mmCIF file of C-alpha atoms in Angstrom:
data_model
loop_
_atom_site.group_PDB
_atom_site.id
_atom_site.type_symbol
_atom_site.label_atom_id
_atom_site.label_comp_id
_atom_site.label_asym_id
_atom_site.label_seq_id
_atom_site.Cartn_x
_atom_site.Cartn_y
_atom_site.Cartn_z
ATOM 1 C CA MET W 413 -27.141 20.687 20.376
ATOM 2 C CA THR W 414 -27.610 20.550 16.599
ATOM 3 C CA SER W 415 -24.278 20.948 14.809
ATOM 4 C CA LEU W 416 -25.349 20.866 11.153
ATOM 5 C CA ARG W 417 -28.521 21.380 9.149
ATOM 6 C CA ILE W 418 -29.166 20.453 5.523
ATOM 7 C CA THR W 419 -31.889 22.716 4.169
ATOM 8 C CA GLY W 420 -33.990 22.947 1.032
ATOM 9 C CA GLY W 421 -32.927 19.682 -0.626
ATOM 10 C CA GLN W 422 -34.768 16.694 -2.045
ATOM 11 C CA VAL W 423 -34.104 14.107 0.666
ATOM 12 C CA LEU W 424 -34.277 10.385 -0.113
ATOM 13 C CA LEU W 425 -36.169 8.950 2.868
ATOM 14 C CA ALA W 426 -36.415 5.244 3.581
ATOM 15 C CA ALA W 427 -40.214 5.112 3.621
ATOM 16 C CA ASP W 428 -41.275 7.991 1.372
ATOM 17 C CA GLY W 429 -38.714 8.339 -1.415
ATOM 18 C CA LEU W 430 -37.627 11.864 -2.443
ATOM 19 C CA VAL W 431 -39.184 14.500 -0.191
ATOM 20 C CA PRO W 432 -38.443 18.247 -0.049
ATOM 21 C CA THR W 433 -37.413 18.651 3.575
ATOM 22 C CA ASP W 434 -34.592 19.583 5.956
ATOM 23 C CA LEU W 435 -32.306 17.465 8.110
ATOM 24 C CA SER W 436 -30.833 18.354 11.497
ATOM 25 C CA MET W 437 -27.788 16.483 12.773
ATOM 26 C CA GLY W 438 -26.030 16.313 16.108
ATOM 27 C CA ASP W 439 -23.666 14.004 17.971
ATOM 28 C CA GLY W 440 -23.058 12.093 14.767
ATOM 29 C CA ARG W 441 -26.726 11.181 14.306
ATOM 30 C CA ILE W 442 -29.728 12.441 12.398
ATOM 31 C CA GLU W 443 -31.684 14.291 15.091
ATOM 32 C CA SER W 444 -34.739 15.353 13.130
ATOM 33 C CA ILE W 445 -36.293 15.434 9.684
ATOM 34 C CA GLY W 446 -38.120 18.687 8.984
ATOM 35 C CA GLY W 447 -37.592 22.301 10.032
ATOM 36 C CA GLY W 448 -35.941 23.690 13.116
ATOM 37 C CA GLY W 449 -32.489 23.743 14.629
ATOM 38 C CA LYS W 450 -29.696 26.290 14.800
ATOM 39 C CA GLY W 451 -26.035 26.506 13.897
ATOM 40 C CA MET W 452 -24.198 25.712 10.699
ATOM 41 C CA ALA W 453 -26.444 25.190 7.676
ATOM 42 C CA LEU W 454 -25.803 23.844 4.204
ATOM 43 C CA ASP W 455 -28.245 25.037 1.555
ATOM 44 C CA ALA W 456 -29.142 21.983 -0.555
ATOM 45 C CA SER W 457 -31.601 23.772 -2.848
ATOM 46 C CA GLY W 458 -31.666 22.025 -6.206
ATOM 47 C CA LEU W 459 -29.648 19.092 -4.851
ATOM 48 C CA LEU W 460 -30.378 15.477 -3.995
ATOM 49 C CA VAL W 461 -29.714 14.534 -0.373
ATOM 50 C CA LEU W 462 -28.892 10.828 -0.321
ATOM 51 C CA PRO W 463 -27.655 8.229 2.209
ATOM 52 C CA GLY W 464 -23.892 7.871 2.497
ATOM 53 C CA ILE W 465 -22.453 5.099 0.339
ATOM 54 C CA VAL W 466 -21.449 1.782 1.943
ATOM 55 C CA ASP W 467 -18.690 0.026 -0.003
ATOM 56 C CA ILE W 468 -18.647 -3.621 1.024
ATOM 57 C CA HIS W 469 -15.685 -4.584 -1.189
ATOM 58 C CA GLY W 470 -12.992 -2.234 -2.470
ATOM 59 C CA ASP W 471 -9.318 -2.803 -3.132
ATOM 60 C CA ALA W 472 -8.366 0.441 -4.921
ATOM 61 C CA PHE W 473 -6.367 1.364 -1.800
ATOM 62 C CA GLU W 474 -3.691 -1.057 -3.028
ATOM 63 C CA ARG W 475 -2.713 1.491 -5.692
ATOM 64 C CA GLN W 476 -1.855 3.987 -2.974
ATOM 65 C CA ILE W 477 0.314 1.400 -1.219
ATOM 66 C CA GLN W 478 2.013 0.189 -4.405
ATOM 67 C CA PRO W 479 1.359 2.550 -7.333
ATOM 68 C CA ARG W 480 3.817 0.561 -9.473
ATOM 69 C CA PRO W 481 5.085 -3.018 -9.091
ATOM 70 C CA GLY W 482 7.807 -3.030 -6.459
ATOM 71 C CA VAL W 483 7.276 0.662 -5.556
ATOM 72 C CA ASP W 484 5.854 0.847 -2.035
ATOM 73 C CA PHE W 485 4.769 3.787 0.123
ATOM 74 C CA PRO W 486 4.104 3.913 3.882
ATOM 75 C CA MET W 487 0.692 2.667 4.956
ATOM 76 C CA GLY W 488 -0.194 5.883 6.775
ATOM 77 C CA ILE W 489 0.290 8.000 3.651
ATOM 78 C CA ALA W 490 -1.589 5.464 1.544
ATOM 79 C CA LEU W 491 -4.583 5.291 3.869
ATOM 80 C CA ARG W 492 -4.846 9.060 4.321
ATOM 81 C CA ASP W 493 -4.958 9.497 0.548
ATOM 82 C CA THR W 494 -7.433 6.618 0.270
ATOM 83 C CA GLU W 495 -9.743 8.238 2.816
ATOM 84 C CA ARG W 496 -9.739 11.474 0.819
ATOM 85 C CA GLN W 497 -10.704 9.536 -2.302
ATOM 86 C CA LEU W 498 -13.473 7.710 -0.484
ATOM 87 C CA LEU W 499 -15.063 10.813 0.999
ATOM 88 C CA SER W 500 -14.809 12.801 -2.225
ATOM 89 C CA ASN W 501 -16.807 10.021 -3.876
ATOM 90 C CA GLY W 502 -19.535 9.904 -1.212
ATOM 91 C CA ILE W 503 -18.313 6.704 0.467
ATOM 92 C CA THR W 504 -18.825 7.042 4.215
ATOM 93 C CA THR W 505 -18.298 3.377 5.156
ATOM 94 C CA ALA W 506 -15.589 1.371 3.395
ATOM 95 C CA PHE W 507 -14.692 -2.283 3.793
ATOM 96 C CA HIS W 508 -11.129 -2.494 2.545
ATOM 97 C CA GLY W 509 -10.733 -5.785 0.690
ATOM 98 C CA VAL W 510 -7.361 -6.725 2.174
ATOM 99 C CA THR W 511 -6.008 -9.867 0.566
ATOM 100 C CA LEU W 512 -4.022 -12.011 3.002
ATOM 101 C CA SER W 513 -2.173 -14.174 0.524
ATOM 102 C CA TRP W 514 0.800 -16.473 0.297
ATOM 103 C CA GLU W 515 2.219 -14.054 -2.273
ATOM 104 C CA PRO W 516 5.206 -12.016 -1.059
ATOM 105 C CA GLY W 517 4.993 -8.237 -1.236
ATOM 106 C CA LEU W 518 1.749 -6.263 -1.532
ATOM 107 C CA ARG W 519 -0.549 -9.064 -0.303
ATOM 108 C CA SER W 520 1.785 -10.687 2.189
ATOM 109 C CA VAL W 521 1.315 -11.234 5.885
ATOM 110 C CA ASP W 522 3.775 -8.382 6.589
ATOM 111 C CA SER W 523 1.684 -6.015 4.488
ATOM 112 C CA TRP W 524 -1.453 -7.256 6.267
ATOM 113 C CA LYS W 525 0.038 -6.491 9.681
ATOM 114 C CA ALA W 526 1.271 -3.066 8.585
ATOM 115 C CA LEU W 527 -2.131 -2.089 7.178
ATOM 116 C CA LEU W 528 -4.006 -3.129 10.311
ATOM 117 C CA ALA W 529 -1.523 -1.217 12.449
ATOM 118 C CA ALA W 530 -1.929 1.901 10.294
ATOM 119 C CA LEU W 531 -5.721 1.722 10.491
ATOM 120 C CA GLU W 532 -5.551 1.518 14.273
ATOM 121 C CA ALA W 533 -2.947 4.274 14.622
ATOM 122 C CA GLU W 534 -5.250 7.116 13.586
ATOM 123 C CA SER W 535 -8.820 8.308 13.923
ATOM 124 C CA TRP W 536 -10.672 8.325 10.606
ATOM 125 C CA THR W 537 -13.652 10.326 9.387
ATOM 126 C CA CYS W 538 -14.687 7.625 6.926
ATOM 127 C CA ASP W 539 -15.600 4.444 8.791
ATOM 128 C CA MET W 540 -12.875 2.241 7.308
ATOM 129 C CA ARG W 541 -13.226 -1.451 8.088
ATOM 130 C CA VAL W 542 -11.347 -4.656 7.212
ATOM 131 C CA HIS W 543 -12.723 -7.148 4.717
ATOM 132 C CA LEU W 544 -10.315 -10.071 5.080
ATOM 133 C CA ARG W 545 -9.928 -11.797 1.733
ATOM 134 C CA TRP W 546 -8.516 -15.113 2.940
ATOM 135 C CA GLU W 547 -6.509 -16.881 0.243
ATOM 136 C CA ALA W 548 -7.206 -20.596 0.584
ATOM 137 C CA TYR W 549 -3.593 -21.749 0.211
ATOM 138 C CA ASN W 550 -2.123 -19.280 2.700
ATOM 139 C CA LEU W 551 -1.749 -21.973 5.319
ATOM 140 C CA ASP W 552 1.288 -20.485 7.036
ATOM 141 C CA ALA W 553 -0.693 -17.340 7.932
ATOM 142 C CA LEU W 554 -3.754 -19.141 9.283
ATOM 143 C CA ASP W 555 -2.881 -18.576 12.942
ATOM 144 C CA THR W 556 -2.358 -14.863 12.253
ATOM 145 C CA ALA W 557 -5.788 -14.615 10.644
ATOM 146 C CA LEU W 558 -7.456 -16.533 13.462
ATOM 147 C CA SER W 559 -5.820 -14.315 16.064
ATOM 148 C CA ASP W 560 -6.881 -11.107 14.316
ATOM 149 C CA ILE W 561 -10.457 -12.346 13.937
ATOM 150 C CA ALA W 562 -10.610 -13.188 17.639
ATOM 151 C CA ALA W 563 -9.172 -9.770 18.501
ATOM 152 C CA GLY W 564 -11.936 -7.971 16.592
ATOM 153 C CA ARG W 565 -9.617 -6.553 13.926
ATOM 154 C CA VAL W 566 -11.625 -8.114 11.083
ATOM 155 C CA HIS W 567 -15.152 -7.021 10.154
ATOM 156 C CA LEU W 568 -15.970 -9.316 7.232
ATOM 157 C CA LEU W 569 -14.418 -12.541 5.937
ATOM 158 C CA ALA W 570 -14.264 -13.660 2.312
ATOM 159 C CA PHE W 571 -13.170 -17.083 1.089
ATOM 160 C CA ASN W 572 -10.825 -16.524 -1.858
ATOM 161 C CA ASP W 573 -8.978 -19.041 -3.990
ATOM 162 C CA HIS W 574 -6.951 -17.382 -6.725
ATOM 163 C CA THR W 575 -4.132 -19.951 -6.637
ATOM 164 C CA PRO W 576 -5.341 -22.148 -9.543
ATOM 165 C CA ALA W 577 -5.858 -19.041 -11.699
ATOM 166 C CA ILE W 578 -2.407 -17.701 -10.833
ATOM 167 C CA MET W 579 -0.830 -21.051 -11.661
ATOM 168 C CA LYS W 580 -2.539 -20.983 -15.052
ATOM 169 C CA LYS W 581 -1.498 -17.411 -15.808
ATOM 170 C CA LEU W 582 2.130 -18.140 -15.017
ATOM 171 C CA LYS W 583 2.256 -20.119 -18.269
ATOM 172 C CA ASP W 584 1.811 -16.811 -20.112
ATOM 173 C CA PRO W 585 5.024 -14.715 -19.806
ATOM 174 C CA VAL W 586 3.153 -11.396 -19.938
ATOM 175 C CA GLU W 587 0.492 -12.345 -17.394
ATOM 176 C CA GLY W 588 2.992 -14.137 -15.195
ATOM 177 C CA ALA W 589 5.236 -11.075 -15.076
ATOM 178 C CA LYS W 590 2.420 -9.098 -13.412
ATOM 179 C CA TYR W 591 2.364 -11.514 -10.483
ATOM 180 C CA SER W 592 6.111 -11.938 -10.153
ATOM 181 C CA GLY W 593 6.529 -8.154 -10.345
ATOM 182 C CA ARG W 594 3.929 -7.588 -7.634
ATOM 183 C CA ALA W 595 5.741 -10.122 -5.464
ATOM 184 C CA GLY W 596 9.153 -8.590 -6.210
ATOM 185 C CA MET W 597 10.545 -11.901 -7.492
ATOM 186 C CA THR W 598 11.987 -13.155 -10.747
ATOM 187 C CA MET W 599 9.636 -15.208 -12.883
ATOM 188 C CA SER W 600 11.547 -18.452 -12.295
ATOM 189 C CA ALA W 601 11.716 -17.939 -8.536
ATOM 190 C CA PHE W 602 8.031 -17.055 -8.333
ATOM 191 C CA THR W 603 7.046 -20.100 -10.394
ATOM 192 C CA ALA W 604 9.032 -22.421 -8.131
ATOM 193 C CA PHE W 605 7.472 -20.748 -5.102
ATOM 194 C CA THR W 606 3.905 -21.194 -6.367
ATOM 195 C CA ASP W 607 4.614 -24.859 -7.125
ATOM 196 C CA ARG W 608 5.485 -25.378 -3.456
ATOM 197 C CA ILE W 609 2.325 -23.555 -2.374
ATOM 198 C CA ALA W 610 0.101 -25.607 -4.692
ATOM 199 C CA SER W 611 1.539 -28.862 -3.378
ATOM 200 C CA ARG W 612 -0.375 -28.338 -0.093
ATOM 201 C CA ALA W 613 -3.827 -28.539 -1.688
ATOM 202 C CA SER W 614 -4.923 -31.374 0.577
ATOM 203 C CA GLU W 615 -4.607 -29.096 3.646
ATOM 204 C CA VAL W 616 -6.861 -26.356 2.283
ATOM 205 C CA PRO W 617 -10.343 -27.677 3.220
ATOM 206 C CA ALA W 618 -9.463 -28.106 6.892
ATOM 207 C CA ALA W 619 -8.018 -24.575 7.025
ATOM 208 C CA GLN W 620 -11.199 -23.164 5.493
ATOM 209 C CA GLU W 621 -13.241 -25.021 8.110
ATOM 210 C CA ARG W 622 -11.129 -23.515 10.896
ATOM 211 C CA ILE W 623 -11.321 -19.924 9.688
ATOM 212 C CA GLY W 624 -15.044 -20.288 8.988
ATOM 213 C CA ALA W 625 -15.610 -21.513 12.536
ATOM 214 C CA ALA W 626 -13.618 -18.568 13.912
ATOM 215 C CA ALA W 627 -15.668 -16.100 11.877
ATOM 216 C CA ARG W 628 -18.926 -17.679 13.026
ATOM 217 C CA ALA W 629 -17.797 -17.478 16.637
ATOM 218 C CA ALA W 630 -16.981 -13.792 16.150
ATOM 219 C CA GLY W 631 -20.331 -13.115 14.484
ATOM 220 C CA LEU W 632 -18.741 -11.924 11.250
ATOM 221 C CA PRO W 633 -20.595 -11.731 7.944
ATOM 222 C CA MET W 634 -18.917 -13.991 5.370
ATOM 223 C CA CYS W 635 -18.635 -14.018 1.586
ATOM 224 C CA SER W 636 -17.695 -16.578 -0.986
ATOM 225 C CA HIS W 637 -15.787 -15.102 -3.915
ATOM 226 C CA ASP W 638 -15.944 -15.899 -7.653
ATOM 227 C CA ASP W 639 -18.343 -18.835 -7.218
ATOM 228 C CA GLU W 640 -18.098 -21.009 -10.325
ATOM 229 C CA SER W 641 -21.134 -23.217 -9.659
ATOM 230 C CA VAL W 642 -24.078 -23.870 -7.376
ATOM 231 C CA ALA W 643 -22.045 -26.645 -5.765
ATOM 232 C CA VAL W 644 -19.331 -24.177 -4.791
ATOM 233 C CA ARG W 645 -21.930 -21.735 -3.421
ATOM 234 C CA THR W 646 -23.546 -24.575 -1.427
ATOM 235 C CA ARG W 647 -20.213 -25.557 0.074
ATOM 236 C CA PHE W 648 -19.396 -22.061 1.297
ATOM 237 C CA ARG W 649 -22.941 -21.561 2.532
ATOM 238 C CA ALA W 650 -22.342 -24.552 4.793
ATOM 239 C CA LEU W 651 -19.318 -22.706 6.218
ATOM 240 C CA GLY W 652 -21.503 -19.699 7.043
ATOM 241 C CA ALA W 653 -20.898 -17.525 3.965
ATOM 242 C CA HIS W 654 -24.259 -15.927 3.176
ATOM 243 C CA ILE W 655 -22.942 -13.298 0.779
ATOM 244 C CA CYS W 656 -22.044 -14.314 -2.774
ATOM 245 C CA GLU W 657 -19.633 -11.833 -4.340
ATOM 246 C CA PHE W 658 -18.738 -11.662 -8.018
ATOM 247 C CA PRO W 659 -20.261 -15.015 -9.017
ATOM 248 C CA VAL W 660 -18.628 -16.351 -12.156
ATOM 249 C CA ALA W 661 -21.691 -18.466 -12.898
ATOM 250 C CA GLU W 662 -25.029 -16.668 -12.976
ATOM 251 C CA GLU W 663 -26.762 -19.758 -11.613
ATOM 252 C CA ALA W 664 -24.648 -19.474 -8.466
ATOM 253 C CA GLY W 665 -25.968 -15.950 -7.967
ATOM 254 C CA ARG W 666 -29.520 -17.066 -8.641
ATOM 255 C CA ASP W 667 -29.146 -19.859 -6.100
ATOM 256 C CA ALA W 668 -27.901 -17.373 -3.508
ATOM 257 C CA ARG W 669 -30.841 -15.046 -4.074
ATOM 258 C CA ALA W 670 -33.273 -17.969 -3.912
ATOM 259 C CA GLN W 671 -31.867 -18.681 -0.454
ATOM 260 C CA GLY W 672 -32.399 -15.058 0.603
ATOM 261 C CA GLU W 673 -28.691 -14.241 0.379
ATOM 262 C CA HIS W 674 -26.978 -11.141 -0.955
ATOM 263 C CA VAL W 675 -25.120 -11.044 -4.274
ATOM 264 C CA VAL W 676 -22.381 -8.451 -4.807
ATOM 265 C CA MET W 677 -21.049 -7.263 -8.138
ATOM 266 C CA GLY W 678 -18.834 -4.371 -9.195
ATOM 267 C CA SER W 679 -19.929 -0.827 -9.943
ATOM 268 C CA PRO W 680 -17.247 -0.481 -12.649
ATOM 269 C CA ASN W 681 -18.997 -3.315 -14.481
ATOM 270 C CA VAL W 682 -22.229 -1.270 -14.523
ATOM 271 C CA VAL W 683 -20.548 1.991 -15.556
ATOM 272 C CA ARG W 684 -18.493 0.371 -18.337
ATOM 273 C CA GLY W 685 -21.381 -1.828 -19.466
ATOM 274 C CA ARG W 686 -19.380 -5.018 -19.132
ATOM 275 C CA SER W 687 -16.968 -6.948 -16.923
ATOM 276 C CA HIS W 688 -13.262 -6.318 -17.419
ATOM 277 C CA LEU W 689 -12.912 -10.123 -17.279
ATOM 278 C CA ASN W 690 -15.751 -10.718 -19.750
ATOM 279 C CA TRP W 691 -17.930 -12.272 -17.059
ATOM 280 C CA ALA W 692 -21.587 -11.497 -16.342
ATOM 281 C CA THR W 693 -22.980 -7.995 -16.961
ATOM 282 C CA ALA W 694 -23.849 -6.537 -13.564
ATOM 283 C CA ALA W 695 -26.609 -4.181 -14.743
ATOM 284 C CA VAL W 696 -28.492 -7.004 -16.428
ATOM 285 C CA MET W 697 -28.104 -9.203 -13.360
ATOM 286 C CA ALA W 698 -29.350 -6.374 -11.138
ATOM 287 C CA GLU W 699 -32.403 -5.852 -13.306
ATOM 288 C CA ALA W 700 -33.077 -9.592 -13.207
ATOM 289 C CA GLY W 701 -32.975 -9.528 -9.413
ATOM 290 C CA VAL W 702 -29.816 -11.643 -9.246
ATOM 291 C CA CYS W 703 -27.514 -8.896 -7.947
ATOM 292 C CA ASP W 704 -28.665 -6.646 -5.086
ATOM 293 C CA ILE W 705 -25.393 -4.964 -4.033
ATOM 294 C CA LEU W 706 -22.795 -2.983 -5.963
ATOM 295 C CA SER W 707 -19.282 -2.380 -4.636
ATOM 296 C CA SER W 708 -16.431 -0.159 -5.804
ATOM 297 C CA ASP W 709 -14.373 -3.268 -6.607
ATOM 298 C CA TYR W 710 -11.278 -1.475 -7.924
ATOM 299 C CA TYR W 711 -12.554 2.078 -8.674
ATOM 300 C CA TYR W 712 -14.180 4.300 -6.044
ATOM 301 C CA PRO W 713 -15.793 6.892 -8.400
ATOM 302 C CA ALA W 714 -17.901 4.165 -10.046
ATOM 303 C CA MET W 715 -20.279 3.638 -7.121
ATOM 304 C CA ALA W 716 -22.471 6.742 -7.283
ATOM 305 C CA ARG W 717 -22.276 6.754 -11.063
ATOM 306 C CA ALA W 718 -23.438 3.128 -11.237
ATOM 307 C CA ALA W 719 -26.611 3.924 -9.298
ATOM 308 C CA PHE W 720 -27.497 6.652 -11.772
ATOM 309 C CA VAL W 721 -26.675 4.390 -14.732
ATOM 310 C CA LEU W 722 -29.152 1.832 -13.369
ATOM 311 C CA MET W 723 -31.781 4.546 -12.999
ATOM 312 C CA ASP W 724 -31.166 5.842 -16.524
ATOM 313 C CA ARG W 725 -31.650 2.363 -17.963
ATOM 314 C CA GLY W 726 -35.294 2.688 -16.943
ATOM 315 C CA VAL W 727 -35.888 -0.352 -14.746
ATOM 316 C CA PHE W 728 -34.871 1.122 -11.366
ATOM 317 C CA ASP W 729 -36.053 4.319 -9.733
ATOM 318 C CA LEU W 730 -33.528 6.324 -7.724
ATOM 319 C CA ALA W 731 -34.516 4.784 -4.382
ATOM 320 C CA ARG W 732 -34.013 1.213 -5.573
ATOM 321 C CA ALA W 733 -30.806 2.025 -7.446
ATOM 322 C CA TRP W 734 -29.269 3.945 -4.525
ATOM 323 C CA ALA W 735 -30.187 1.134 -2.100
ATOM 324 C CA MET W 736 -27.733 -1.080 -3.985
ATOM 325 C CA ILE W 737 -24.877 1.112 -2.735
ATOM 326 C CA SER W 738 -26.295 2.089 0.660
ATOM 327 C CA ALA W 739 -29.120 0.187 2.384
ATOM 328 C CA ASN W 740 -28.423 -3.235 0.871
ATOM 329 C CA PRO W 741 -24.672 -3.434 1.611
ATOM 330 C CA ALA W 742 -25.295 -2.047 5.099
ATOM 331 C CA ALA W 743 -27.841 -4.818 5.729
ATOM 332 C CA ALA W 744 -25.519 -7.512 4.350
ATOM 333 C CA ALA W 745 -22.738 -6.331 6.658
ATOM 334 C CA GLY W 746 -25.057 -6.236 9.668
ATOM 335 C CA LEU W 747 -24.788 -2.440 10.027
ATOM 336 C CA THR W 748 -28.301 -1.499 11.113
ATOM 337 C CA ASP W 749 -27.334 2.073 12.045
ATOM 338 C CA ARG W 750 -26.746 3.328 8.501
ATOM 339 C CA GLY W 751 -27.660 2.955 4.840
ATOM 340 C CA THR W 752 -30.873 5.003 5.033
ATOM 341 C CA ILE W 753 -31.805 8.504 6.178
ATOM 342 C CA GLU W 754 -33.831 8.052 9.356
ATOM 343 C CA VAL W 755 -33.945 9.758 12.745
ATOM 344 C CA GLY W 756 -31.447 8.140 15.109
ATOM 345 C CA LYS W 757 -29.226 6.677 12.396
ATOM 346 C CA ARG W 758 -25.676 7.797 11.654
ATOM 347 C CA ALA W 759 -25.533 11.143 9.924
ATOM 348 C CA ASP W 760 -23.948 9.795 6.745
ATOM 349 C CA VAL W 761 -25.247 11.877 3.843
ATOM 350 C CA VAL W 762 -24.134 12.954 0.374
ATOM 351 C CA LEU W 763 -25.362 15.943 -1.630
ATOM 352 C CA VAL W 764 -25.485 15.463 -5.386
ATOM 353 C CA GLU W 765 -26.322 17.836 -8.248
ATOM 354 C CA PRO W 766 -28.990 15.860 -10.151
ATOM 355 C CA VAL W 767 -28.277 16.829 -13.777
ATOM 356 C CA GLU W 768 -24.534 16.271 -14.102
ATOM 357 C CA ARG W 769 -24.544 14.062 -10.969
ATOM 358 C CA ARG W 770 -21.671 16.016 -9.398
ATOM 359 C CA LEU W 771 -21.035 15.275 -5.745
ATOM 360 C CA VAL W 772 -21.189 18.583 -3.849
ATOM 361 C CA ALA W 773 -20.682 17.494 -0.225
ATOM 362 C CA THR W 774 -20.187 14.460 1.986
ATOM 363 C CA ILE W 775 -21.209 14.337 5.645
ATOM 364 C CA ALA W 776 -19.787 11.363 7.555
ATOM 365 C CA GLY W 777 -20.861 10.717 11.125
ATOM 366 C CA GLY W 778 -22.260 14.251 11.256
ATOM 367 C CA LYS W 779 -18.943 15.795 10.168
ATOM 368 C CA LEU W 780 -18.632 17.865 7.022
ATOM 369 C CA ALA W 781 -16.046 15.556 5.483
ATOM 370 C CA HIS W 782 -15.858 16.769 1.882
ATOM 371 C CA LEU W 783 -17.012 20.039 0.383
ATOM 372 C CA THR W 784 -16.518 21.350 -3.144
ATOM 373 C CA ALA W 785 -16.142 25.035 -3.981
ATOM 374 C CA GLU W 786 -19.820 25.036 -4.968
ATOM 375 C CA GLY W 787 -20.710 23.520 -1.620
ATOM 376 C CA ALA W 788 -18.641 26.063 0.293
ATOM 377 C CA GLY W 789 -20.711 28.817 -1.269
ATOM 378 C CA ARG W 790 -23.853 27.191 0.170
ATOM 379 C CA LEU W 791 -22.575 27.070 3.752
ATOM 380 C CA THR W 792 -23.774 29.548 6.384
ATOM 381 C CA VAL W 793 -23.372 29.870 10.138
ATOM 382 C CA GLY W 794 -26.260 31.258 12.147
#
């Protein structure tokens, strides 16, 4: 039985682009495209009806867990608030970039365990998944990571190595204080701690081999993170990482695309017109064909806005721009049941006002998950 219809909108279809048509949804899927159906209806006249957004890398949830250094809130509260933010920004599938680091505090193994437990303790409307950002020097937590991968608690693995950068930043008192504060340690204690961590550099390659093998055995998609060169990209490709996220060197991204791999960059970069770290400009790389996926990175509202920014720049049409936040990340993550509006796929849809680009409604898995006051006025039952 059809549970929800979207009527009168301009629907972005996978094969045909924007088409004035209706959608009927039931049992969490798109049942039909065209007229017909009964029950609750949402009038989308004058609105764009677009595929739900797939965020392959987002860590803004950390601000709900620890809004200030050393100020922590329970995981359940943090994730419930995060889900509301996701759905209100049209994100229907979210890969939480959970950093499993040697750092105490926010990114520690205890925080990792608590977050996984909180995700599993409730049923969520947004499909919230785990993107394990494995810190290369976190050797003491390797068995934990391997166990969680084998248990199916991880949905994507990324090879991270922020240790050299952290060591460098500790020489600056202001920058160093950010890390020591996040860890809840004094600067001197944190510096001594990182020195001990860095002394195990020779053990890192073998650990990366082990976790890569575990991810391959589990069939997980894998990313390399902040690739600084083609050589680095080649090394992680050999471990099974066929997604290149946030390449520092443009040639690393170009090499990935030449190999048919996906390249991820941040939507905030597109919206702001530059990287907050003064790295490559994502919009330019997208237009050059180097970047094919945009993620929220650290700011959920940037995703939908970034697609429209790309369209407004004149190189992309809406279909190609929106694919960077829907179809392309879904394909990279191996999620063949979403990312486009097609019969039989998940009923993940967002309704957007096309002039001011306001999000009016989000449907996730066929459920009306977010509705503005404007959207409520468009809802009828019949």
